[in-house]
Amino acid sequence: MTPETQAAAIVAQLNTEYQKTVSALRDALKTFLAGGAPPDPAARAGGAFVYPELRLTWPRGEVYPRLSRAYARLSAPGDYAVTVTRPDLFGDYLREQITLLLADFKVEITVGRSSQEMPFPYVLDGAVDIAMADIGSADIARHFPTTELSQIGDEIADGFWSPALEEARPLALFDGLRTDFSLARLTHYTGAPAEHVQQYILFTNYHRYVDEFVRWGCEQLKVPGSRYTQLSASGRVVVTADSENPEQQIADGSWRRHQMPAYHLMADDRTGITLVNIGVGPSNAKTITDHLAVLRPQAWLMIGHCGGLRGSQTIGDYVLAHAYLRDDHVLDDVLPPAIPIPPIAEVQVALGKAAELVTGETGEVLKKRLRTGTVVTTDDRNWELRYSVSALRFNQSRAVAIDMESATIAAQGYRFR
């Protein structure tokens, strides 16, 4: 059996165990909501409602392979484990990671039942079952597993995990509970299914960018042989190349009800583009990226407006951040501002080339409208009212622009790698 076929079999087994739990939990809920008995405590104690667990063992004494990649690698011999949710959604990602581990490390991988229970809200098809039942959610929570915030956190990503507290090392940054929590939040905030999020994500806080993205996306759907299959919009509006007046359908949707409307230009294998209108401020930027991180996107990027800080700049110029002055403060406890956030060279080069393609300009001519340098991200929209203090900091940092989101988004990308 090759690493590829072995990985596929492991993911299939994870999906079988996951579906077993979902079916058991849904059946028990339907029985209880229909006036039947609550689930058998003995069955629950025996693991009827638990997440499947992926466990890996790397024996001591094996030679550590020399790997340049930053993913699908182990730090030390021993046992590793993680609970898994939605193998259908994460199947490609899991198969890729497991295949690499099997190919490069002499590991034993098994699938079993964990001790971590799946909260009942994550298996509901909607609110219909709850609405039809004359039973309060508090009564349901007395008999069924529910979300326990004490069991959900980012201790692994933030380096607070302790080997003294658990028998196995974490195999991933996010376990089943943390992932399900974020998938539910994404649907709530964006008004579109979390399953529609693509691997390449843009953030904005100006609706004009949404209008342009929707217009461009609808055009892309109609291109002969387009790799894009549909455009999913906030308010659960989905349009295709055959839709009549798709832009108007999206504009007439219920996107205004949602805090951070999202729009997904979808392609096979989730290789399309997602745009999220996150609103203003570092708190919003942290909120949405906390949840999008569980989907393991390839890249995310802020596009929007900033304030120019140099006399050579004029309205309409581009700014490409090479570094950040992090005055947003929302991540100081888990990622101190003294820790630099390195730019990704490939992304910087790609954006520079994109500016050349769009403007038709290069070299010194392009530099007149594309400024690179340090960008300040602040949590104070009225920073102008403290100009005597702000000006000194801007000069010391040699900052070229100021905004309220981009450093937070970059720091979150670094934090969740």
CSV table of C-alpha atoms in Angstrom, one decimal:
chain,number,residue,atom,x,y,z
A,1,MET,CA,0.0,0.0,0.0
A,2,THR,CA,1.4,3.4,-1.0
A,3,PRO,CA,1.4,6.4,1.3
A,4,GLU,CA,-1.4,7.9,-0.9
A,5,THR,CA,-3.7,4.9,-0.7
A,6,GLN,CA,-3.0,4.5,3.0
A,7,ALA,CA,-3.8,8.1,3.6
A,8,ALA,CA,-7.1,7.8,1.6
A,9,ALA,CA,-8.1,4.8,3.7
A,10,ILE,CA,-7.3,6.6,6.9
A,11,VAL,CA,-9.5,9.6,5.9
A,12,ALA,CA,-12.3,7.3,4.8
A,13,GLN,CA,-12.1,5.6,8.3
A,14,LEU,CA,-12.3,9.1,9.9
A,15,ASN,CA,-15.3,9.9,7.9
A,16,THR,CA,-17.0,6.6,8.9
A,17,GLU,CA,-16.4,7.3,12.6
A,18,TYR,CA,-17.5,10.9,12.2
A,19,GLN,CA,-20.8,10.0,10.5
A,20,LYS,CA,-21.4,7.3,13.2
A,21,THR,CA,-21.3,10.0,15.8
A,22,VAL,CA,-23.4,12.5,13.8
A,23,SER,CA,-26.1,9.9,13.2
A,24,ALA,CA,-26.2,8.7,16.8
A,25,LEU,CA,-26.5,12.3,18.1
A,26,ARG,CA,-29.1,13.3,15.6
A,27,ASP,CA,-31.2,10.2,16.2
A,28,ALA,CA,-31.0,10.8,20.0
A,29,LEU,CA,-32.0,14.4,19.5
A,30,LYS,CA,-35.0,13.6,17.3
A,31,THR,CA,-36.2,11.1,19.8
A,32,PHE,CA,-35.9,13.5,22.8
A,33,LEU,CA,-37.5,16.4,20.9
A,34,ALA,CA,-40.4,14.2,19.9
A,35,GLY,CA,-41.1,13.6,23.6
A,36,GLY,CA,-39.1,10.4,24.0
A,37,ALA,CA,-36.4,9.4,26.5
A,38,PRO,CA,-33.1,11.2,26.8
A,39,PRO,CA,-30.0,9.4,25.7
A,40,ASP,CA,-28.7,6.5,27.9
A,41,PRO,CA,-26.0,7.9,30.2
A,42,ALA,CA,-24.1,4.7,29.9
A,43,ALA,CA,-24.1,5.0,26.1
A,44,ARG,CA,-22.9,8.5,26.3
A,45,ALA,CA,-20.2,7.5,28.8
A,46,GLY,CA,-19.1,4.8,26.4
A,47,GLY,CA,-18.4,7.3,23.7
A,48,ALA,CA,-21.6,7.4,21.6
A,49,PHE,CA,-21.2,11.1,20.9
A,50,VAL,CA,-17.5,11.6,20.6
A,51,TYR,CA,-15.3,12.9,17.8
A,52,PRO,CA,-13.1,10.5,16.0
A,53,GLU,CA,-9.4,10.7,16.9
A,54,LEU,CA,-6.4,10.6,14.6
A,55,ARG,CA,-3.4,9.2,16.5
A,56,LEU,CA,0.2,8.9,15.2
A,57,THR,CA,3.2,7.2,16.8
A,58,TRP,CA,6.8,7.9,15.8
A,59,PRO,CA,9.1,5.5,17.6
A,60,ARG,CA,12.3,6.6,19.2
A,61,GLY,CA,15.6,5.9,17.5
A,62,GLU,CA,14.3,6.7,14.0
A,63,VAL,CA,16.5,9.1,11.9
A,64,TYR,CA,15.0,12.5,11.6
A,65,PRO,CA,14.5,13.4,7.9
A,66,ARG,CA,15.9,16.6,6.6
A,67,LEU,CA,12.9,18.6,5.5
A,68,SER,CA,12.6,22.2,4.3
A,69,ARG,CA,8.8,22.4,4.5
A,70,ALA,CA,7.1,24.0,7.5
A,71,TYR,CA,4.2,21.6,7.5
A,72,ALA,CA,3.6,17.8,7.7
A,73,ARG,CA,6.5,17.3,10.0
A,74,LEU,CA,7.1,16.1,13.5
A,75,SER,CA,9.2,17.8,16.2
A,76,ALA,CA,10.2,14.8,18.3
A,77,PRO,CA,9.5,11.0,18.7
A,78,GLY,CA,6.4,10.0,20.6
A,79,ASP,CA,2.6,9.9,20.4
A,80,TYR,CA,0.6,12.6,18.6
A,81,ALA,CA,-3.2,12.9,18.5
A,82,VAL,CA,-6.0,15.2,17.4
A,83,THR,CA,-9.8,15.0,17.2
A,84,VAL,CA,-11.2,15.5,13.8
A,85,THR,CA,-14.4,17.0,12.5
A,86,ARG,CA,-15.9,17.3,9.0
A,87,PRO,CA,-13.5,14.8,7.1
A,88,ASP,CA,-15.7,15.5,4.1
A,89,LEU,CA,-14.7,19.2,4.2
A,90,PHE,CA,-11.0,18.7,5.1
A,91,GLY,CA,-10.5,15.5,3.1
A,92,ASP,CA,-8.0,16.9,0.6
A,93,TYR,CA,-6.0,18.6,3.3
A,94,LEU,CA,-5.9,15.5,5.5
A,95,ARG,CA,-4.9,13.2,2.7
A,96,GLU,CA,-2.1,15.6,1.7
A,97,GLN,CA,-0.7,15.9,5.2
A,98,ILE,CA,-1.0,12.2,6.1
A,99,THR,CA,0.6,11.2,2.8
A,100,LEU,CA,3.7,13.3,3.5
A,101,LEU,CA,4.0,12.1,7.0
A,102,LEU,CA,3.8,8.5,5.9
A,103,ALA,CA,6.3,9.0,3.1
A,104,ASP,CA,9.0,10.8,5.2
A,105,PHE,CA,8.5,9.3,8.7
A,106,LYS,CA,8.3,5.7,9.8
A,107,VAL,CA,5.0,6.3,11.7
A,108,GLU,CA,2.0,4.2,12.7
A,109,ILE,CA,-1.3,6.0,12.2
A,110,THR,CA,-4.6,4.8,13.7
A,111,VAL,CA,-8.1,6.0,13.9
A,112,GLY,CA,-10.2,5.6,17.0
A,113,ARG,CA,-12.8,7.2,19.3
A,114,SER,CA,-11.7,10.1,21.4
A,115,SER,CA,-13.1,11.3,24.8
A,116,GLN,CA,-14.1,14.7,23.4
A,117,GLU,CA,-17.8,14.9,22.9
A,118,MET,CA,-19.4,16.7,19.9
A,119,PRO,CA,-21.8,19.5,21.0
A,120,PHE,CA,-25.3,19.0,19.8
A,121,PRO,CA,-25.7,22.4,18.0
A,122,TYR,CA,-23.1,21.3,15.4
A,123,VAL,CA,-25.2,18.4,14.1
A,124,LEU,CA,-28.5,20.2,13.6
A,125,ASP,CA,-29.6,20.7,10.0
A,126,GLY,CA,-31.0,24.0,11.0
A,127,ALA,CA,-33.1,25.6,13.7
A,128,VAL,CA,-36.3,23.7,12.6
A,129,ASP,CA,-36.0,20.8,15.1
A,130,ILE,CA,-35.5,23.2,18.0
A,131,ALA,CA,-38.3,25.5,16.9
A,132,MET,CA,-40.8,22.7,16.5
A,133,ALA,CA,-40.0,21.3,19.9
A,134,ASP,CA,-41.6,22.6,23.1
A,135,ILE,CA,-38.3,22.2,24.9
A,136,GLY,CA,-35.8,24.8,25.8
A,137,SER,CA,-32.1,24.6,24.9
A,138,ALA,CA,-31.2,24.5,28.6
A,139,ASP,CA,-33.2,21.2,29.0
A,140,ILE,CA,-31.5,19.8,25.9
A,141,ALA,CA,-28.1,20.7,27.3
A,142,ARG,CA,-28.9,18.7,30.5
A,143,HIS,CA,-28.9,15.5,28.5
A,144,PHE,CA,-26.7,16.2,25.4
A,145,PRO,CA,-23.1,17.5,25.0
A,146,THR,CA,-22.9,21.3,24.6
A,147,THR,CA,-20.2,23.8,23.9
A,148,GLU,CA,-17.9,24.2,26.8
A,149,LEU,CA,-15.7,27.2,26.3
A,150,SER,CA,-13.2,25.9,28.8
A,151,GLN,CA,-12.4,23.2,26.3
A,152,ILE,CA,-11.9,25.5,23.3
A,153,GLY,CA,-8.9,27.7,22.9
A,154,ASP,CA,-5.7,28.5,21.0
A,155,GLU,CA,-3.2,27.3,23.5
A,156,ILE,CA,-1.5,25.2,20.9
A,157,ALA,CA,-1.1,28.0,18.4
A,158,ASP,CA,0.0,30.4,21.1
A,159,GLY,CA,2.6,28.0,22.6
A,160,PHE,CA,0.9,27.5,25.9
A,161,TRP,CA,0.4,23.8,25.5
A,162,SER,CA,2.1,21.8,28.2
A,163,PRO,CA,3.2,18.1,27.7
A,164,ALA,CA,2.5,17.6,31.4
A,165,LEU,CA,-1.2,18.0,30.8
A,166,GLU,CA,-1.8,15.5,28.1
A,167,GLU,CA,-0.4,12.1,27.2
A,168,ALA,CA,0.0,12.9,23.4
A,169,ARG,CA,1.4,15.9,21.6
A,170,PRO,CA,-1.0,17.8,19.4
A,171,LEU,CA,-1.1,16.7,15.8
A,172,ALA,CA,-2.7,19.9,14.6
A,173,LEU,CA,-3.3,23.5,15.7
A,174,PHE,CA,-7.1,23.0,15.8
A,175,ASP,CA,-9.0,20.0,17.2
A,176,GLY,CA,-12.6,19.0,16.4
A,177,LEU,CA,-14.2,21.3,19.0
A,178,ARG,CA,-12.3,24.4,18.0
A,179,THR,CA,-12.9,23.8,14.3
A,180,ASP,CA,-16.7,23.2,14.7
A,181,PHE,CA,-16.9,26.3,16.9
A,182,SER,CA,-15.3,28.4,14.1
A,183,LEU,CA,-17.3,26.9,11.3
A,184,ALA,CA,-20.5,27.8,13.0
A,185,ARG,CA,-19.3,31.4,13.7
A,186,LEU,CA,-18.2,31.8,10.1
A,187,THR,CA,-21.7,31.0,8.8
A,188,HIS,CA,-23.2,33.3,11.5
A,189,TYR,CA,-21.0,36.3,10.7
A,190,THR,CA,-20.8,36.0,6.9
A,191,GLY,CA,-24.2,34.9,5.9
A,192,ALA,CA,-22.8,32.2,3.6
A,193,PRO,CA,-21.9,28.5,4.3
A,194,ALA,CA,-18.5,28.0,5.8
A,195,GLU,CA,-18.0,25.2,3.3
A,196,HIS,CA,-18.0,27.8,0.5
A,197,VAL,CA,-14.8,29.6,1.8
A,198,GLN,CA,-12.0,29.3,-0.8
A,199,GLN,CA,-8.3,28.9,-0.3
A,200,TYR,CA,-7.4,32.5,-1.3
A,201,ILE,CA,-9.1,35.2,0.8
A,202,LEU,CA,-9.4,38.9,0.4
A,203,PHE,CA,-10.6,41.3,3.2
A,204,THR,CA,-12.0,44.7,2.6
A,205,ASN,CA,-14.1,47.3,4.5
A,206,TYR,CA,-15.5,49.2,1.5
A,207,HIS,CA,-18.6,48.1,-0.2
A,208,ARG,CA,-17.3,49.5,-3.5
A,209,TYR,CA,-14.8,46.6,-3.5
A,210,VAL,CA,-17.6,44.2,-3.0
A,211,ASP,CA,-19.5,45.6,-6.0
A,212,GLU,CA,-16.4,45.3,-8.2
A,213,PHE,CA,-15.7,41.8,-7.0
A,214,VAL,CA,-19.3,40.7,-7.7
A,215,ARG,CA,-19.2,42.3,-11.1
A,216,TRP,CA,-15.9,40.7,-12.0
A,217,GLY,CA,-16.9,37.4,-10.5
A,218,CYS,CA,-20.1,37.3,-12.6
A,219,GLU,CA,-18.0,38.0,-15.7
A,220,GLN,CA,-15.6,35.2,-14.9
A,221,LEU,CA,-18.5,32.7,-14.6
A,222,LYS,CA,-19.5,33.4,-18.2
A,223,VAL,CA,-16.0,33.0,-19.7
A,224,PRO,CA,-15.9,29.9,-21.9
A,225,GLY,CA,-14.1,27.1,-20.1
A,226,SER,CA,-13.9,29.1,-16.9
A,227,ARG,CA,-12.6,27.2,-13.9
A,228,TYR,CA,-15.0,29.1,-11.7
A,229,THR,CA,-18.3,27.2,-11.1
A,230,GLN,CA,-20.5,29.6,-9.1
A,231,LEU,CA,-20.6,32.7,-7.0
A,232,SER,CA,-21.9,32.3,-3.5
A,233,ALA,CA,-23.0,35.5,-1.8
A,234,SER,CA,-24.0,36.5,1.7
A,235,GLY,CA,-27.6,35.8,2.3
A,236,ARG,CA,-27.2,32.4,0.8
A,237,VAL,CA,-27.6,33.6,-2.7
A,238,VAL,CA,-25.8,31.4,-5.3
A,239,VAL,CA,-25.5,32.4,-9.0
A,240,THR,CA,-24.0,30.6,-11.9
A,241,ALA,CA,-23.2,31.3,-15.6
A,242,ASP,CA,-26.8,30.6,-16.4
A,243,SER,CA,-28.4,32.9,-13.8
A,244,GLU,CA,-30.4,35.9,-15.1
A,245,ASN,CA,-29.2,39.3,-13.8
A,246,PRO,CA,-26.9,37.7,-11.2
A,247,GLU,CA,-25.6,41.0,-9.9
A,248,GLN,CA,-29.1,42.2,-9.0
A,249,GLN,CA,-29.9,38.9,-7.3
A,250,ILE,CA,-26.9,39.3,-5.1
A,251,ALA,CA,-27.7,43.0,-4.4
A,252,ASP,CA,-31.3,42.1,-3.4
A,253,GLY,CA,-30.2,39.4,-1.0
A,254,SER,CA,-30.2,39.6,2.8
A,255,TRP,CA,-26.5,40.5,3.1
A,256,ARG,CA,-27.3,43.6,5.2
A,257,ARG,CA,-28.3,41.3,8.1
A,258,HIS,CA,-24.8,39.9,8.5
A,259,GLN,CA,-21.9,41.6,10.3
A,260,MET,CA,-19.2,40.5,7.8
A,261,PRO,CA,-20.8,39.6,4.4
A,262,ALA,CA,-18.7,37.1,2.4
A,263,TYR,CA,-18.6,36.4,-1.3
A,264,HIS,CA,-17.1,33.2,-2.7
A,265,LEU,CA,-16.1,32.8,-6.3
A,266,MET,CA,-15.9,29.1,-6.2
A,267,ALA,CA,-13.7,26.6,-8.1
A,268,ASP,CA,-12.9,22.9,-7.8
A,269,ASP,CA,-10.9,21.9,-4.8
A,270,ARG,CA,-11.7,25.3,-3.2
A,271,THR,CA,-9.0,27.0,-5.3
A,272,GLY,CA,-11.2,30.0,-5.9
A,273,ILE,CA,-11.3,33.4,-4.2
A,274,THR,CA,-13.3,34.6,-1.2
A,275,LEU,CA,-13.9,38.3,-0.4
A,276,VAL,CA,-15.1,39.3,3.1
A,277,ASN,CA,-16.3,42.8,4.0
A,278,ILE,CA,-15.0,42.8,7.6
A,279,GLY,CA,-15.9,46.3,8.5
A,280,VAL,CA,-13.5,48.7,10.4
A,281,GLY,CA,-11.0,48.0,13.1
A,282,PRO,CA,-8.5,45.4,14.4
A,283,SER,CA,-11.1,43.7,16.6
A,284,ASN,CA,-13.1,42.7,13.5
A,285,ALA,CA,-9.9,41.7,11.7
A,286,LYS,CA,-9.0,39.4,14.6
A,287,THR,CA,-12.5,38.0,14.9
A,288,ILE,CA,-12.8,36.8,11.3
A,289,THR,CA,-9.3,35.5,11.0
A,290,ASP,CA,-9.6,33.5,14.2
A,291,HIS,CA,-12.3,31.5,12.5
A,292,LEU,CA,-11.1,31.4,9.0
A,293,ALA,CA,-7.8,29.9,10.2
A,294,VAL,CA,-9.4,26.5,10.9
A,295,LEU,CA,-9.9,26.2,7.1
A,296,ARG,CA,-6.2,26.4,6.5
A,297,PRO,CA,-6.3,28.8,3.6
A,298,GLN,CA,-3.3,29.3,1.3
A,299,ALA,CA,-3.2,33.1,1.7
A,300,TRP,CA,-5.2,36.1,3.0
A,301,LEU,CA,-4.7,39.7,2.2
A,302,MET,CA,-6.3,43.1,3.1
A,303,ILE,CA,-7.3,45.4,0.3
A,304,GLY,CA,-8.8,48.8,1.2
A,305,HIS,CA,-7.9,52.4,2.0
A,306,CYS,CA,-5.1,53.8,4.2
A,307,GLY,CA,-3.9,57.2,5.1
A,308,GLY,CA,-0.7,58.3,3.4
A,309,LEU,CA,1.9,59.7,5.8
A,310,ARG,CA,4.5,61.1,3.4
A,311,GLY,CA,4.4,64.4,1.5
A,312,SER,CA,5.3,62.6,-1.8
A,313,GLN,CA,2.0,60.6,-1.7
A,314,THR,CA,-1.3,61.7,-3.3
A,315,ILE,CA,-4.8,60.3,-3.2
A,316,GLY,CA,-5.1,57.1,-5.4
A,317,ASP,CA,-1.5,56.0,-4.8
A,318,TYR,CA,-0.8,52.3,-3.9
A,319,VAL,CA,0.8,51.2,-0.7
A,320,LEU,CA,2.4,47.8,-0.4
A,321,ALA,CA,3.4,47.0,3.2
A,322,HIS,CA,6.9,45.5,3.7
A,323,ALA,CA,6.6,45.8,7.5
A,324,TYR,CA,4.1,46.8,10.2
A,325,LEU,CA,4.1,48.9,13.3
A,326,ARG,CA,1.5,47.1,15.4
A,327,ASP,CA,-0.4,49.6,17.4
A,328,ASP,CA,-3.6,47.6,17.1
A,329,HIS,CA,-3.1,45.9,20.6
A,330,VAL,CA,-5.6,43.1,20.1
A,331,LEU,CA,-2.9,40.4,20.0
A,332,ASP,CA,-0.4,41.8,22.4
A,333,ASP,CA,-1.0,39.1,25.0
A,334,VAL,CA,-0.4,36.2,22.6
A,335,LEU,CA,2.0,37.8,20.1
A,336,PRO,CA,3.9,40.7,21.6
A,337,PRO,CA,4.5,43.7,19.3
A,338,ALA,CA,8.3,43.3,19.7
A,339,ILE,CA,8.1,40.1,17.7
A,340,PRO,CA,8.5,41.0,14.0
A,341,ILE,CA,6.1,39.8,11.4
A,342,PRO,CA,8.2,38.9,8.4
A,343,PRO,CA,6.8,39.5,4.9
A,344,ILE,CA,6.4,36.6,2.5
A,345,ALA,CA,8.8,37.4,-0.4
A,346,GLU,CA,6.8,35.5,-3.0
A,347,VAL,CA,3.6,37.5,-2.2
A,348,GLN,CA,5.5,40.8,-2.2
A,349,VAL,CA,6.9,40.0,-5.7
A,350,ALA,CA,3.6,38.9,-7.0
A,351,LEU,CA,1.8,42.1,-5.9
A,352,GLY,CA,4.6,44.2,-7.3
A,353,LYS,CA,4.2,42.5,-10.7
A,354,ALA,CA,0.4,42.8,-10.5
A,355,ALA,CA,0.9,46.6,-10.1
A,356,GLU,CA,3.1,46.6,-13.2
A,357,LEU,CA,0.5,44.7,-15.2
A,358,VAL,CA,-2.4,46.9,-14.1
A,359,THR,CA,-0.7,50.2,-14.6
A,360,GLY,CA,1.6,49.3,-17.5
A,361,GLU,CA,4.4,51.1,-15.6
A,362,THR,CA,7.7,49.9,-14.3
A,363,GLY,CA,10.8,51.1,-12.5
A,364,GLU,CA,10.9,54.7,-11.3
A,365,VAL,CA,7.7,55.6,-13.1
A,366,LEU,CA,5.8,52.9,-11.1
A,367,LYS,CA,7.4,54.1,-7.8
A,368,LYS,CA,5.6,57.4,-8.2
A,369,ARG,CA,2.3,55.7,-7.5
A,370,LEU,CA,3.4,52.5,-5.6
A,371,ARG,CA,5.0,53.2,-2.3
A,372,THR,CA,6.5,50.3,-0.2
A,373,GLY,CA,7.5,50.5,3.4
A,374,THR,CA,6.1,50.3,6.9
A,375,VAL,CA,2.4,50.5,7.6
A,376,VAL,CA,1.0,51.5,11.0
A,377,THR,CA,-2.1,49.7,12.1
A,378,THR,CA,-3.9,51.5,14.9
A,379,ASP,CA,-6.9,50.8,17.1
A,380,ASP,CA,-7.7,54.5,17.4
A,381,ARG,CA,-9.6,55.9,14.5
A,382,ASN,CA,-9.1,59.4,15.8
A,383,TRP,CA,-5.3,59.1,15.9
A,384,GLU,CA,-5.2,62.6,14.4
A,385,LEU,CA,-6.3,64.1,17.7
A,386,ARG,CA,-3.1,62.9,19.3
A,387,TYR,CA,-0.9,64.1,16.4
A,388,SER,CA,1.9,65.5,18.6
A,389,VAL,CA,2.5,62.0,20.0
A,390,SER,CA,1.6,60.1,16.8
A,391,ALA,CA,3.9,62.2,14.6
A,392,LEU,CA,7.0,61.3,16.6
A,393,ARG,CA,6.2,57.6,16.3
A,394,PHE,CA,5.5,57.8,12.6
A,395,ASN,CA,8.9,59.5,12.0
A,396,GLN,CA,10.8,57.0,14.2
A,397,SER,CA,9.3,54.1,12.3
A,398,ARG,CA,9.6,55.7,8.9
A,399,ALA,CA,6.0,54.6,8.3
A,400,VAL,CA,4.5,55.5,4.9
A,401,ALA,CA,0.8,54.8,5.7
A,402,ILE,CA,-1.7,54.1,8.5
A,403,ASP,CA,-4.8,51.8,8.6
A,404,MET,CA,-6.8,49.8,11.2
A,405,GLU,CA,-6.6,46.2,10.0
A,406,SER,CA,-3.7,45.1,7.9
A,407,ALA,CA,-1.1,44.4,10.6
A,408,THR,CA,-3.7,42.4,12.6
A,409,ILE,CA,-4.4,40.3,9.6
A,410,ALA,CA,-0.7,39.8,8.9
A,411,ALA,CA,0.0,38.9,12.5
A,412,GLN,CA,-2.9,36.4,12.5
A,413,GLY,CA,-1.4,34.8,9.4
A,414,TYR,CA,2.0,34.5,11.3
A,415,ARG,CA,0.3,33.3,14.5
A,416,PHE,CA,-1.6,30.5,12.8
A,417,ARG,CA,1.1,29.9,10.2
